[in-house]
Tab-separated table of C-alpha atoms in Angstrom:
chain	number	residue	atom	x	y	z
X	199	MET	CA	-41.270	-20.833	-160.902
X	200	MET	CA	-39.261	-19.253	-163.672
X	201	MET	CA	-35.680	-18.592	-164.558
X	202	LYS	CA	-35.066	-15.866	-167.085
X	203	PHE	CA	-31.942	-14.782	-168.867
X	204	ASP	CA	-31.694	-11.052	-169.207
X	205	GLN	CA	-31.617	-10.248	-172.932
X	206	GLN	CA	-30.189	-6.805	-172.240
X	207	GLU	CA	-26.968	-8.437	-171.244
X	208	GLU	CA	-26.424	-9.708	-174.783
X	209	GLU	CA	-27.574	-6.457	-176.336
X	210	ASN	CA	-25.143	-4.260	-174.446
X	211	GLY	CA	-22.192	-6.337	-175.505
X	212	SER	CA	-21.352	-7.856	-172.166
X	213	GLY	CA	-22.833	-11.273	-172.875
X	214	ASN	CA	-21.266	-14.066	-170.951
X	215	GLY	CA	-21.765	-16.912	-173.393
X	216	GLY	CA	-23.644	-19.015	-170.882
X	217	LEU	CA	-21.082	-18.425	-168.136
X	218	CYS	CA	-23.289	-16.073	-166.201
X	219	ARG	CA	-26.931	-16.422	-165.396
X	220	ILE	CA	-28.826	-13.267	-164.619
X	221	ILE	CA	-31.728	-14.452	-162.621
X	222	GLU	CA	-35.008	-12.691	-162.072
X	223	GLU	CA	-36.860	-15.468	-160.326
X	224	VAL	CA	-35.544	-18.756	-158.965
X	225	PRO	CA	-37.024	-21.807	-157.229
X	226	PRO	CA	-37.322	-21.782	-153.445
X	227	PRO	CA	-34.541	-23.835	-151.792
X	228	PRO	CA	-34.096	-23.904	-148.026
X	229	GLN	CA	-32.487	-20.690	-146.812
X	230	LEU	CA	-28.928	-20.786	-145.545
X	231	LYS	CA	-28.530	-19.938	-141.915
X	232	LEU	CA	-25.484	-17.888	-141.021
X	233	SER	CA	-26.723	-16.298	-137.887
X	234	PHE	CA	-24.956	-13.618	-135.888
X	235	LEU	CA	-25.264	-12.844	-132.245
X	236	CYS	CA	-26.207	-9.214	-132.041
X	237	GLN	CA	-26.251	-7.236	-128.874
X	238	ARG	CA	-27.765	-3.851	-128.268
X	239	TYR	CA	-24.918	-1.822	-126.828
X	240	GLU	CA	-26.860	1.376	-126.587
X	241	GLU	CA	-30.236	1.450	-124.894
X	242	GLY	CA	-33.005	2.956	-126.932
X	243	GLY	CA	-30.579	3.331	-129.801
X	244	GLY	CA	-32.614	1.642	-132.513
X	245	GLU	CA	-31.563	-1.125	-134.832
X	246	LEU	CA	-28.057	-2.523	-135.014
X	247	PHE	CA	-26.649	-3.630	-138.339
X	248	THR	CA	-25.282	-7.093	-138.996
X	249	PRO	CA	-22.967	-7.200	-141.998
X	250	PRO	CA	-22.653	-10.615	-143.637
X	251	LEU	CA	-19.873	-12.969	-142.598
X	252	ASN	CA	-16.469	-11.815	-143.871
X	253	PHE	CA	-17.896	-8.504	-145.095
X	254	ALA	CA	-15.443	-5.894	-146.311
X	255	MET	CA	-15.121	-3.015	-148.730
X	256	VAL	CA	-12.887	-3.924	-151.665
X	257	ASP	CA	-12.795	-0.624	-153.500
X	258	ASN	CA	-15.082	2.275	-154.306
X	259	GLY	CA	-18.462	0.706	-155.054
X	260	ILE	CA	-17.248	-2.894	-154.574
X	261	PHE	CA	-17.915	-5.031	-151.489
X	262	ARG	CA	-17.244	-8.700	-150.623
X	263	SER	CA	-18.746	-11.124	-148.130
X	264	GLY	CA	-19.940	-14.599	-147.331
X	265	PHE	CA	-23.519	-15.654	-148.087
X	266	PRO	CA	-25.933	-12.951	-146.906
X	267	ASP	CA	-28.668	-14.125	-144.591
X	268	SER	CA	-31.964	-12.303	-143.965
X	269	ALA	CA	-30.351	-10.957	-140.772
X	270	ASN	CA	-28.010	-8.991	-143.033
X	271	PHE	CA	-30.620	-7.404	-145.269
X	272	SER	CA	-31.073	-4.174	-143.306
X	273	PHE	CA	-27.323	-3.643	-143.417
X	274	LEU	CA	-27.118	-4.455	-147.120
X	275	LYS	CA	-29.814	-1.855	-147.805
X	276	THR	CA	-27.475	0.853	-146.523
X	277	LEU	CA	-25.016	-0.055	-149.291
X	278	ASN	CA	-27.603	0.902	-151.911
X	279	LEU	CA	-26.480	-2.038	-154.050
X	280	ARG	CA	-27.133	-2.122	-157.758
X	281	SER	CA	-25.763	-5.639	-158.348
X	282	ILE	CA	-24.653	-8.838	-156.670
X	283	ILE	CA	-22.135	-11.305	-158.098
X	284	TYR	CA	-22.891	-14.766	-156.721
X	285	LEU	CA	-20.169	-17.343	-157.319
X	286	CYS	CA	-21.894	-20.626	-156.350
X	287	PRO	CA	-23.868	-23.026	-158.568
X	288	GLU	CA	-26.702	-23.496	-156.066
X	289	PRO	CA	-29.956	-21.580	-156.704
X	290	TYR	CA	-30.393	-18.337	-154.797
X	291	PRO	CA	-32.724	-18.691	-151.779
X	292	ASP	CA	-36.234	-17.289	-152.054
X	293	ALA	CA	-35.753	-14.721	-149.306
X	294	ASN	CA	-32.645	-13.383	-151.030
X	295	VAL	CA	-34.375	-13.247	-154.419
X	296	GLU	CA	-37.196	-11.298	-152.816
X	297	PHE	CA	-34.704	-8.913	-151.211
X	298	LEU	CA	-33.144	-8.278	-154.618
X	299	ARG	CA	-36.550	-7.699	-156.184
X	300	LEU	CA	-37.632	-5.248	-153.509
X	301	ASN	CA	-34.427	-3.276	-153.804
X	302	GLY	CA	-33.944	-3.365	-157.565
X	303	ILE	CA	-30.696	-5.322	-157.365
X	304	GLN	CA	-29.511	-7.367	-160.355
X	305	LEU	CA	-28.016	-10.801	-159.709
X	306	PHE	CA	-25.083	-12.072	-161.759
X	307	GLN	CA	-24.570	-15.755	-160.975
X	308	PHE	CA	-21.360	-17.540	-161.969
X	309	GLY	CA	-21.727	-21.146	-160.842
X	310	ILE	CA	-18.307	-22.176	-159.571
X	311	GLU	CA	-18.132	-25.432	-157.632
X	312	GLY	CA	-16.681	-25.286	-154.132
X	313	TYR	CA	-13.826	-27.714	-154.744
X	314	LYS	CA	-11.556	-29.018	-152.047
X	315	GLU	CA	-7.853	-29.545	-152.573
X	316	PRO	CA	-6.275	-31.352	-154.316
X	317	PHE	CA	-9.289	-31.586	-156.657
X	318	VAL	CA	-9.289	-27.960	-157.635
X	319	ASN	CA	-10.325	-26.646	-160.975
X	320	ILE	CA	-11.181	-22.978	-160.778
X	321	PRO	CA	-12.719	-22.008	-164.121
X	322	GLU	CA	-10.664	-19.109	-165.456
X	323	ASP	CA	-13.347	-18.190	-167.993
X	324	LYS	CA	-15.976	-17.667	-165.287
X	325	ILE	CA	-13.649	-15.640	-163.071
X	326	SER	CA	-12.715	-13.580	-166.115
X	327	GLU	CA	-16.365	-12.872	-166.947
X	328	ALA	CA	-17.125	-12.097	-163.294
X	329	LEU	CA	-14.184	-9.693	-163.295
X	330	LYS	CA	-15.650	-7.872	-166.298
X	331	VAL	CA	-18.911	-7.422	-164.395
X	332	THR	CA	-16.973	-6.324	-161.302
X	333	ILE	CA	-15.044	-3.541	-162.989
X	334	ASP	CA	-18.030	-2.201	-164.913
X	335	VAL	CA	-19.020	0.878	-162.904
X	336	LYS	CA	-22.530	0.617	-164.339
X	337	ASN	CA	-22.968	-2.309	-161.937
X	338	HIS	CA	-21.786	-0.421	-158.857
X	339	PRO	CA	-22.344	-0.483	-155.941
X	340	LEU	CA	-21.778	-4.223	-156.198
X	341	LEU	CA	-21.412	-7.088	-153.695
X	342	ILE	CA	-19.325	-10.165	-154.536
X	343	HIS	CA	-20.119	-13.246	-152.493
X	344	CYS	CA	-19.893	-17.018	-152.448
X	345	LYS	CA	-20.637	-19.187	-149.429
X	346	ARG	CA	-17.970	-18.195	-146.899
X	347	GLY	CA	-16.350	-15.276	-148.700
X	348	LYS	CA	-12.996	-17.030	-148.592
X	349	HIS	CA	-12.018	-18.992	-151.710
X	350	ARG	CA	-14.160	-18.161	-154.741
X	351	THR	CA	-14.652	-14.556	-153.639
X	352	GLY	CA	-10.994	-14.400	-152.625
X	353	CYS	CA	-9.874	-15.551	-156.084
X	354	LEU	CA	-12.040	-12.999	-157.879
X	355	VAL	CA	-10.861	-10.167	-155.631
X	356	GLY	CA	-7.259	-11.368	-156.037
X	357	CYS	CA	-7.594	-11.185	-159.828
X	358	LEU	CA	-9.033	-7.686	-159.452
X	359	ARG	CA	-5.968	-6.738	-157.392
X	360	LYS	CA	-3.695	-8.073	-160.133
X	361	LEU	CA	-5.556	-5.880	-162.566
X	362	GLN	CA	-4.913	-2.997	-160.172
X	363	ARG	CA	-1.236	-3.971	-160.340
X	364	TRP	CA	-0.873	-5.006	-156.701
X	365	CYS	CA	2.243	-7.085	-156.141
X	366	LEU	CA	1.521	-10.765	-155.501
X	367	THR	CA	2.640	-10.555	-151.884
X	368	SER	CA	-0.112	-8.041	-151.181
X	369	VAL	CA	-2.663	-10.006	-153.223
X	370	PHE	CA	-1.897	-13.131	-151.186
X	371	ASP	CA	-1.843	-11.201	-147.907
X	372	GLU	CA	-5.383	-9.986	-148.536
X	373	TYR	CA	-6.554	-13.425	-149.696
X	374	GLN	CA	-5.166	-15.042	-146.545
X	375	ARG	CA	-6.764	-12.455	-144.267
X	376	PHE	CA	-10.169	-13.776	-145.305
X	377	ALA	CA	-9.312	-17.437	-145.911
X	378	THR	CA	-7.353	-17.674	-142.609
X	379	VAL	CA	-6.467	-21.292	-141.847
X	380	LYS	CA	-8.440	-22.404	-144.916
X	381	ALA	CA	-6.071	-20.609	-147.320
X	382	ARG	CA	-5.273	-22.769	-150.345
X	383	VAL	CA	-2.028	-22.838	-152.253
X	384	SER	CA	-4.059	-23.822	-155.329
X	385	ASP	CA	-6.114	-20.611	-155.115
X	386	GLN	CA	-2.956	-18.559	-154.841
X	387	ARG	CA	-1.424	-20.392	-157.781
X	388	PHE	CA	-4.602	-19.650	-159.765
X	389	MET	CA	-4.310	-15.953	-158.988
X	390	GLU	CA	-0.625	-15.930	-159.850
X	391	LEU	CA	-1.273	-17.529	-163.249
X	392	PHE	CA	-4.431	-15.562	-164.046
X	393	ASP	CA	-3.894	-13.647	-167.261
X	394	VAL	CA	-4.909	-10.003	-166.989
X	395	SER	CA	-3.530	-9.072	-170.409
X	396	SER	CA	-6.993	-9.009	-171.995
X	397	PHE	CA	-7.873	-6.229	-169.559
X	398	LYS	CA	-4.849	-4.226	-170.646
X	399	ASN	CA	-6.736	-1.155	-171.755
X	400	LEU	CA	-8.242	-0.606	-168.340
X	401	PRO	CA	-6.653	1.784	-165.866
X	402	HIS	CA	-4.136	0.085	-163.595
X	403	SER	CA	-6.049	1.171	-160.559
X	404	PHE	CA	-9.524	2.567	-160.221
X	405	SER	CA	-9.229	3.034	-156.508
X	406	ILE	CA	-8.199	6.635	-156.885
X	407	SER	CA	-10.256	8.631	-154.437
X	408	LYS	CA	-11.297	12.190	-154.934
X	409	ARG	CA	-10.441	14.708	-152.303
X	410	ASN	CA	-13.519	16.395	-151.041
X	411	GLY	CA	-14.117	19.977	-152.032
X	412	LYS	CA	-10.951	20.701	-153.926
X	413	GLU	CA	-8.495	19.256	-156.365
X	414	GLN	CA	-5.309	17.488	-155.314
X	415	ARG	CA	-2.805	19.984	-153.983
X	416	GLU	CA	0.469	19.734	-155.822
X	417	CYS	CA	3.784	20.764	-154.364
X	418	SER	CA	4.656	24.090	-155.929
X	419	ALA	CA	8.334	24.080	-154.963
X	420	VAL	CA	10.562	23.340	-157.914
X	421	SER	CA	13.036	21.592	-155.673
X	422	CYS	CA	10.455	18.954	-154.583
K	258	MET	CA	14.067	21.038	-136.328
K	259	MET	CA	10.607	22.369	-135.578
K	260	MET	CA	7.286	21.087	-134.415
K	261	LYS	CA	4.297	23.298	-135.074
K	262	PHE	CA	0.721	23.041	-133.948
K	263	ASP	CA	-1.684	23.980	-136.668
K	264	GLN	CA	-3.641	27.000	-135.448
K	265	GLN	CA	-6.389	26.406	-137.992
K	266	GLU	CA	-7.339	23.332	-136.057
K	267	GLU	CA	-8.369	25.423	-133.071
K	268	GLU	CA	-10.051	28.043	-135.232
K	269	ASN	CA	-12.332	25.635	-137.031
K	270	GLY	CA	-13.613	24.230	-133.811
K	271	SER	CA	-12.060	20.807	-133.992
K	272	GLY	CA	-9.260	21.461	-131.565
K	273	ASN	CA	-7.982	18.409	-129.796
K	274	GLY	CA	-6.901	19.947	-126.517
K	275	GLY	CA	-3.356	18.708	-126.827
K	276	LEU	CA	-4.421	15.169	-127.674
K	277	CYS	CA	-3.491	15.464	-131.297
K	278	ARG	CA	-0.358	16.920	-132.756
K	279	ILE	CA	-0.543	18.156	-136.307
K	280	ILE	CA	3.019	18.078	-137.407
K	281	GLU	CA	4.579	20.036	-140.201
K	282	GLU	CA	8.190	19.135	-139.542
K	283	VAL	CA	9.632	16.473	-137.262
K	284	PRO	CA	13.130	15.284	-136.310
K	285	PRO	CA	14.718	12.532	-138.394
K	286	PRO	CA	14.499	9.126	-136.686
K	287	PRO	CA	15.591	5.932	-138.418
K	288	GLN	CA	13.001	4.770	-140.934
K	289	LEU	CA	10.968	1.657	-140.204
K	290	LYS	CA	11.555	-1.171	-142.588
K	291	LEU	CA	8.524	-3.228	-143.486
K	292	SER	CA	9.615	-4.538	-146.808
K	293	PHE	CA	7.515	-6.531	-149.234
K	294	LEU	CA	8.653	-9.014	-151.783
K	295	CYS	CA	7.300	-7.800	-155.080
K	296	GLN	CA	7.317	-9.794	-158.221
K	297	ARG	CA	6.665	-8.626	-161.728
K	298	TYR	CA	3.975	-10.955	-162.992
K	299	GLU	CA	3.622	-9.303	-166.344
K	300	GLU	CA	6.630	-8.606	-168.507
K	301	GLY	CA	6.969	-5.037	-169.663
K	302	GLY	CA	3.947	-4.126	-167.590
K	303	GLY	CA	5.348	-1.179	-165.697
K	304	GLU	CA	5.369	-0.617	-161.967
K	305	LEU	CA	3.589	-2.845	-159.488
K	306	PHE	CA	1.983	-1.338	-156.414
K	307	THR	CA	2.798	-2.427	-152.884
K	308	PRO	CA	0.079	-1.496	-150.417
K	309	PRO	CA	1.256	-1.185	-146.811
K	310	LEU	CA	1.031	-4.168	-144.488
K	311	ASN	CA	-2.570	-4.939	-143.484
K	312	PHE	CA	-3.938	-2.379	-145.948
K	313	ALA	CA	-7.697	-2.274	-146.436
K	314	MET	CA	-10.519	0.069	-147.314
K	315	VAL	CA	-12.684	0.823	-144.274
K	316	ASP	CA	-15.359	2.961	-145.853
K	317	ASN	CA	-15.712	5.602	-148.541
K	318	GLY	CA	-12.642	7.808	-148.206
K	319	ILE	CA	-11.230	5.883	-145.201
K	320	PHE	CA	-8.361	3.400	-145.370
K	321	ARG	CA	-6.360	1.478	-142.734
K	322	SER	CA	-2.923	-0.128	-142.678
K	323	GLY	CA	0.271	-0.838	-140.829
K	324	PHE	CA	3.184	1.608	-140.961
K	325	PRO	CA	3.788	2.747	-144.549
K	326	ASP	CA	7.301	2.298	-145.845
K	327	SER	CA	8.816	4.175	-148.785
K	328	ALA	CA	8.058	1.058	-150.860
K	329	ASN	CA	4.374	1.868	-150.368
K	330	PHE	CA	4.486	5.515	-151.419
K	331	SER	CA	3.649	5.003	-155.095
K	332	PHE	CA	0.593	3.010	-154.051
K	333	LEU	CA	-0.450	5.569	-151.460
K	334	LYS	CA	-0.287	8.273	-154.115
K	335	THR	CA	-3.098	6.521	-155.994
K	336	LEU	CA	-5.348	7.019	-152.968
K	337	ASN	CA	-5.018	10.789	-153.336
K	338	LEU	CA	-4.901	11.108	-149.544
K	339	ARG	CA	-5.742	14.357	-147.826
K	340	SER	CA	-4.890	13.200	-144.291
K	341	ILE	CA	-3.186	10.515	-142.271
K	342	ILE	CA	-4.078	9.555	-138.695
K	343	TYR	CA	-0.994	8.136	-136.991
K	344	LEU	CA	-1.649	6.391	-133.687
K	345	CYS	CA	1.880	5.911	-132.269
K	346	PRO	CA	3.895	8.251	-130.006
K	347	GLU	CA	7.138	7.878	-131.972
K	348	PRO	CA	8.094	10.728	-134.327
K	349	TYR	CA	7.232	10.259	-137.977
K	350	PRO	CA	10.232	9.210	-140.100
K	351	ASP	CA	11.837	11.799	-142.358
K	352	ALA	CA	10.984	9.981	-145.572
K	353	ASN	CA	7.322	9.805	-144.571
K	354	VAL	CA	7.229	13.475	-143.570
K	355	GLU	CA	8.698	14.344	-146.960
K	356	PHE	CA	6.101	12.176	-148.708
K	357	LEU	CA	3.349	14.052	-146.873
K	358	ARG	CA	4.875	17.404	-147.777
K	359	LEU	CA	5.213	16.533	-151.457
K	360	ASN	CA	1.640	15.326	-151.644
K	361	GLY	CA	-0.052	17.932	-149.477
K	362	ILE	CA	-1.160	15.415	-146.861
K	363	GLN	CA	-1.928	16.561	-143.312
K	364	LEU	CA	-0.737	14.391	-140.430
K	365	PHE	CA	-2.856	13.953	-137.309
K	366	GLN	CA	-0.779	12.211	-134.661
K	367	PHE	CA	-2.391	10.679	-131.588
K	368	GLY	CA	0.388	9.183	-129.519
K	369	ILE	CA	-0.979	5.939	-128.096
K	370	GLU	CA	1.522	3.582	-126.498
K	371	GLY	CA	1.693	0.053	-127.878
K	372	TYR	CA	0.852	-1.719	-124.608
K	373	LYS	CA	1.005	-5.434	-124.133
K	374	GLU	CA	-1.562	-7.328	-122.094
K	375	PRO	CA	-2.252	-7.333	-119.212
K	376	PHE	CA	-0.828	-3.795	-118.950
K	377	VAL	CA	-3.315	-2.200	-121.262
K	378	ASN	CA	-4.582	1.314	-120.958
K	379	ILE	CA	-6.072	2.494	-124.214
K	380	PRO	CA	-6.794	6.223	-123.833
K	381	GLU	CA	-10.461	6.719	-124.647
K	382	ASP	CA	-10.007	10.477	-125.052
K	383	LYS	CA	-7.429	10.051	-127.798
K	384	ILE	CA	-9.483	7.420	-129.631
K	385	SER	CA	-12.487	9.711	-129.331
K	386	GLU	CA	-10.589	12.670	-130.816
K	387	ALA	CA	-9.155	10.465	-133.553
K	388	LEU	CA	-12.672	9.282	-134.333
K	389	LYS	CA	-13.808	12.891	-134.749
K	390	VAL	CA	-11.023	13.446	-137.277
K	391	THR	CA	-11.908	10.145	-138.999
K	392	ILE	CA	-15.549	10.969	-139.585
K	393	ASP	CA	-14.916	14.529	-140.741
K	394	VAL	CA	-15.255	14.255	-144.511
K	395	LYS	CA	-13.108	17.378	-144.892
K	396	ASN	CA	-10.181	15.111	-143.994
K	397	HIS	CA	-11.005	12.452	-146.603
K	398	PRO	CA	-9.478	10.502	-148.252
K	399	LEU	CA	-7.788	9.499	-145.021
K	400	LEU	CA	-5.449	6.687	-143.938
K	401	ILE	CA	-5.449	5.402	-140.359
K	402	HIS	CA	-2.306	3.582	-139.316
K	403	CYS	CA	-0.233	2.545	-136.328
K	404	LYS	CA	2.685	0.137	-136.467
K	405	ARG	CA	1.152	-3.170	-137.525
K	406	GLY	CA	-2.407	-2.061	-138.273
K	407	LYS	CA	-3.744	-4.515	-135.717
K	408	HIS	CA	-4.456	-3.118	-132.252
K	409	ARG	CA	-4.539	0.677	-132.140
K	410	THR	CA	-5.892	0.943	-135.686
K	411	GLY	CA	-8.232	-1.958	-134.954
K	412	CYS	CA	-9.645	-0.197	-131.897
K	413	LEU	CA	-10.261	3.056	-133.757
K	414	VAL	CA	-11.943	1.272	-136.663
K	415	GLY	CA	-13.965	-0.803	-134.187
K	416	CYS	CA	-15.244	2.375	-132.517
K	417	LEU	CA	-16.132	3.735	-135.948
K	418	ARG	CA	-18.115	0.555	-136.603
K	419	LYS	CA	-19.984	1.025	-133.324
K	420	LEU	CA	-20.835	4.529	-134.481
K	421	GLN	CA	-22.095	2.961	-137.695
K	422	ARG	CA	-24.223	0.693	-135.482
K	423	TRP	CA	-22.535	-2.583	-136.416
K	424	CYS	CA	-23.350	-5.318	-133.937
K	425	LEU	CA	-20.425	-6.247	-131.689
K	426	THR	CA	-20.024	-9.668	-133.272
K	427	SER	CA	-19.258	-8.015	-136.604
K	428	VAL	CA	-17.028	-5.383	-134.978
K	429	PHE	CA	-14.972	-8.128	-133.334
K	430	ASP	CA	-14.947	-10.268	-136.472
K	431	GLU	CA	-13.354	-7.410	-138.404
K	432	TYR	CA	-10.916	-6.616	-135.587
K	433	GLN	CA	-9.795	-10.246	-135.421
K	434	ARG	CA	-9.316	-10.481	-139.184
K	435	PHE	CA	-6.469	-7.984	-138.891
K	436	ALA	CA	-5.164	-8.864	-135.427
K	437	THR	CA	-5.214	-12.620	-136.218
K	438	VAL	CA	-3.438	-14.575	-133.468
K	439	LYS	CA	-2.504	-11.288	-131.778
K	440	ALA	CA	-6.154	-10.398	-131.043
K	441	ARG	CA	-6.573	-9.023	-127.533
K	442	VAL	CA	-9.563	-9.459	-125.293
K	443	SER	CA	-8.667	-6.107	-123.720
K	444	ASP	CA	-9.000	-4.328	-127.079
K	445	GLN	CA	-12.369	-5.932	-127.629
K	446	ARG	CA	-13.488	-4.963	-124.147
K	447	PHE	CA	-12.376	-1.392	-124.880
K	448	MET	CA	-14.483	-1.302	-128.041
K	449	GLU	CA	-17.460	-2.807	-126.239
K	450	LEU	CA	-17.308	-0.156	-123.516
K	451	PHE	CA	-16.497	2.770	-125.795
K	452	ASP	CA	-19.218	5.393	-125.441
K	453	VAL	CA	-20.526	6.611	-128.770
K	454	SER	CA	-23.330	8.667	-127.223
K	455	SER	CA	-21.471	11.954	-127.759
K	456	PHE	CA	-21.568	11.208	-131.485
K	457	LYS	CA	-25.317	10.713	-131.350
K	458	ASN	CA	-26.178	13.397	-133.867
K	459	LEU	CA	-24.139	11.767	-136.595
K	460	PRO	CA	-25.769	9.494	-139.127
K	461	HIS	CA	-25.726	5.851	-138.070
K	462	SER	CA	-23.863	4.900	-141.158
K	463	PHE	CA	-22.075	6.996	-143.710
K	464	SER	CA	-21.192	4.024	-145.837
K	465	ILE	CA	-24.165	4.554	-148.071
K	466	SER	CA	-22.960	4.325	-151.622
K	467	LYS	CA	-24.490	6.131	-154.536
K	468	ARG	CA	-25.613	4.160	-157.498
K	469	ASN	CA	-23.911	5.374	-160.616
K	470	GLY	CA	-25.956	7.298	-163.111
K	471	LYS	CA	-29.346	7.133	-161.510
K	472	GLU	CA	-31.137	7.297	-158.211
K	473	GLN	CA	-31.985	4.250	-156.181
K	474	ARG	CA	-34.786	2.330	-157.778
K	475	GLU	CA	-37.649	1.838	-155.408
K	476	CYS	CA	-40.099	-0.987	-155.656
K	477	SER	CA	-43.262	0.500	-157.081
K	478	ALA	CA	-45.583	-2.340	-156.110
K	479	VAL	CA	-47.698	-1.452	-153.094
K	480	SER	CA	-47.656	-5.049	-151.952
K	481	CYS	CA	-43.842	-5.100	-151.575
């Protein structure tokens, strides 16, 4: 039973000052059970995929979800993940650690407590460090997850959207789509106040998609 | 005032038999107003982006949303769209047609009425043709939209998920995230019954992401 800190992380200048644990092996806690009812809708059609709870694509190479269960592993393999950002303080379950090992996926753990209002204290430094990992394309394809994929994941994705210069209305709209009736004003306030100025040198949006096969067609008419 | 059918569509074998209108010019109806409250959260920080209502990334090169307003155009430009699938029968507003023209975006219109339960009759042939356009990477990056991005768009994306072999629970979970309290059992029944067998030769999932910089690392241990 070992827990190692990846020395490479310090060497390549993206050290997290103790905020992020990069885990190679962790102790074996009981595995979370977030089971899905899957039906075979096509006879003889092979395996169906079960994405994790609250799964969605955030941007090119960035995904979000709730806690992945072993039922989700075959789906997660199709994403060809390079990294996972895990936003809870609890140790990663054995089965998940084994899945990461088998598929060469690096785990970045930022232990953020799952507070309930009004006792909320989202650590800005951890979200900020997690955001740095998120926007580093060397870590893509990357999955961000917490327990339910609502609050901690929602805050990190919301801060990413601010960095992409989304207006707050749209940031909150996306947050609420995943948090549903559990949406927290305190989370939204956190996102509103989150300072993206230290990320100033990054492009406003990295969601720009390439058109397949040819460059963007520009309007050639002068009167456009 | 002209409405042309793109002849290329028939020539390249993806003709839609009258189900899909590819419009170059349309008459000028009043523009829909789906305004967003945008706030500048960073002084001197330039323009903020306003994604359309219910905007989300579906898969690589595929996006979904409600009806885009002129307030959303600067955001949409960052997506570098090649095509838009529009699922309503109403003509496209002038401002939107002009946006498409200026940015070289092709419009595929599949006129599906916005029925209300229990008078629901989602045309499977149109959804099927729209799905063919959706999965053709020559049309990517592509935005799917209807009016609110809930029902018609939700059904098309749900059928895409079936094609990607998502289990129905996950298909419905995603549908409901966008439809919220407006979720319709009839839409879900439509997705459940939708026949994907004619798409059998397509890959089960085309969401497979490439890892940046190097190939997928495989576990080298025989005992894995």
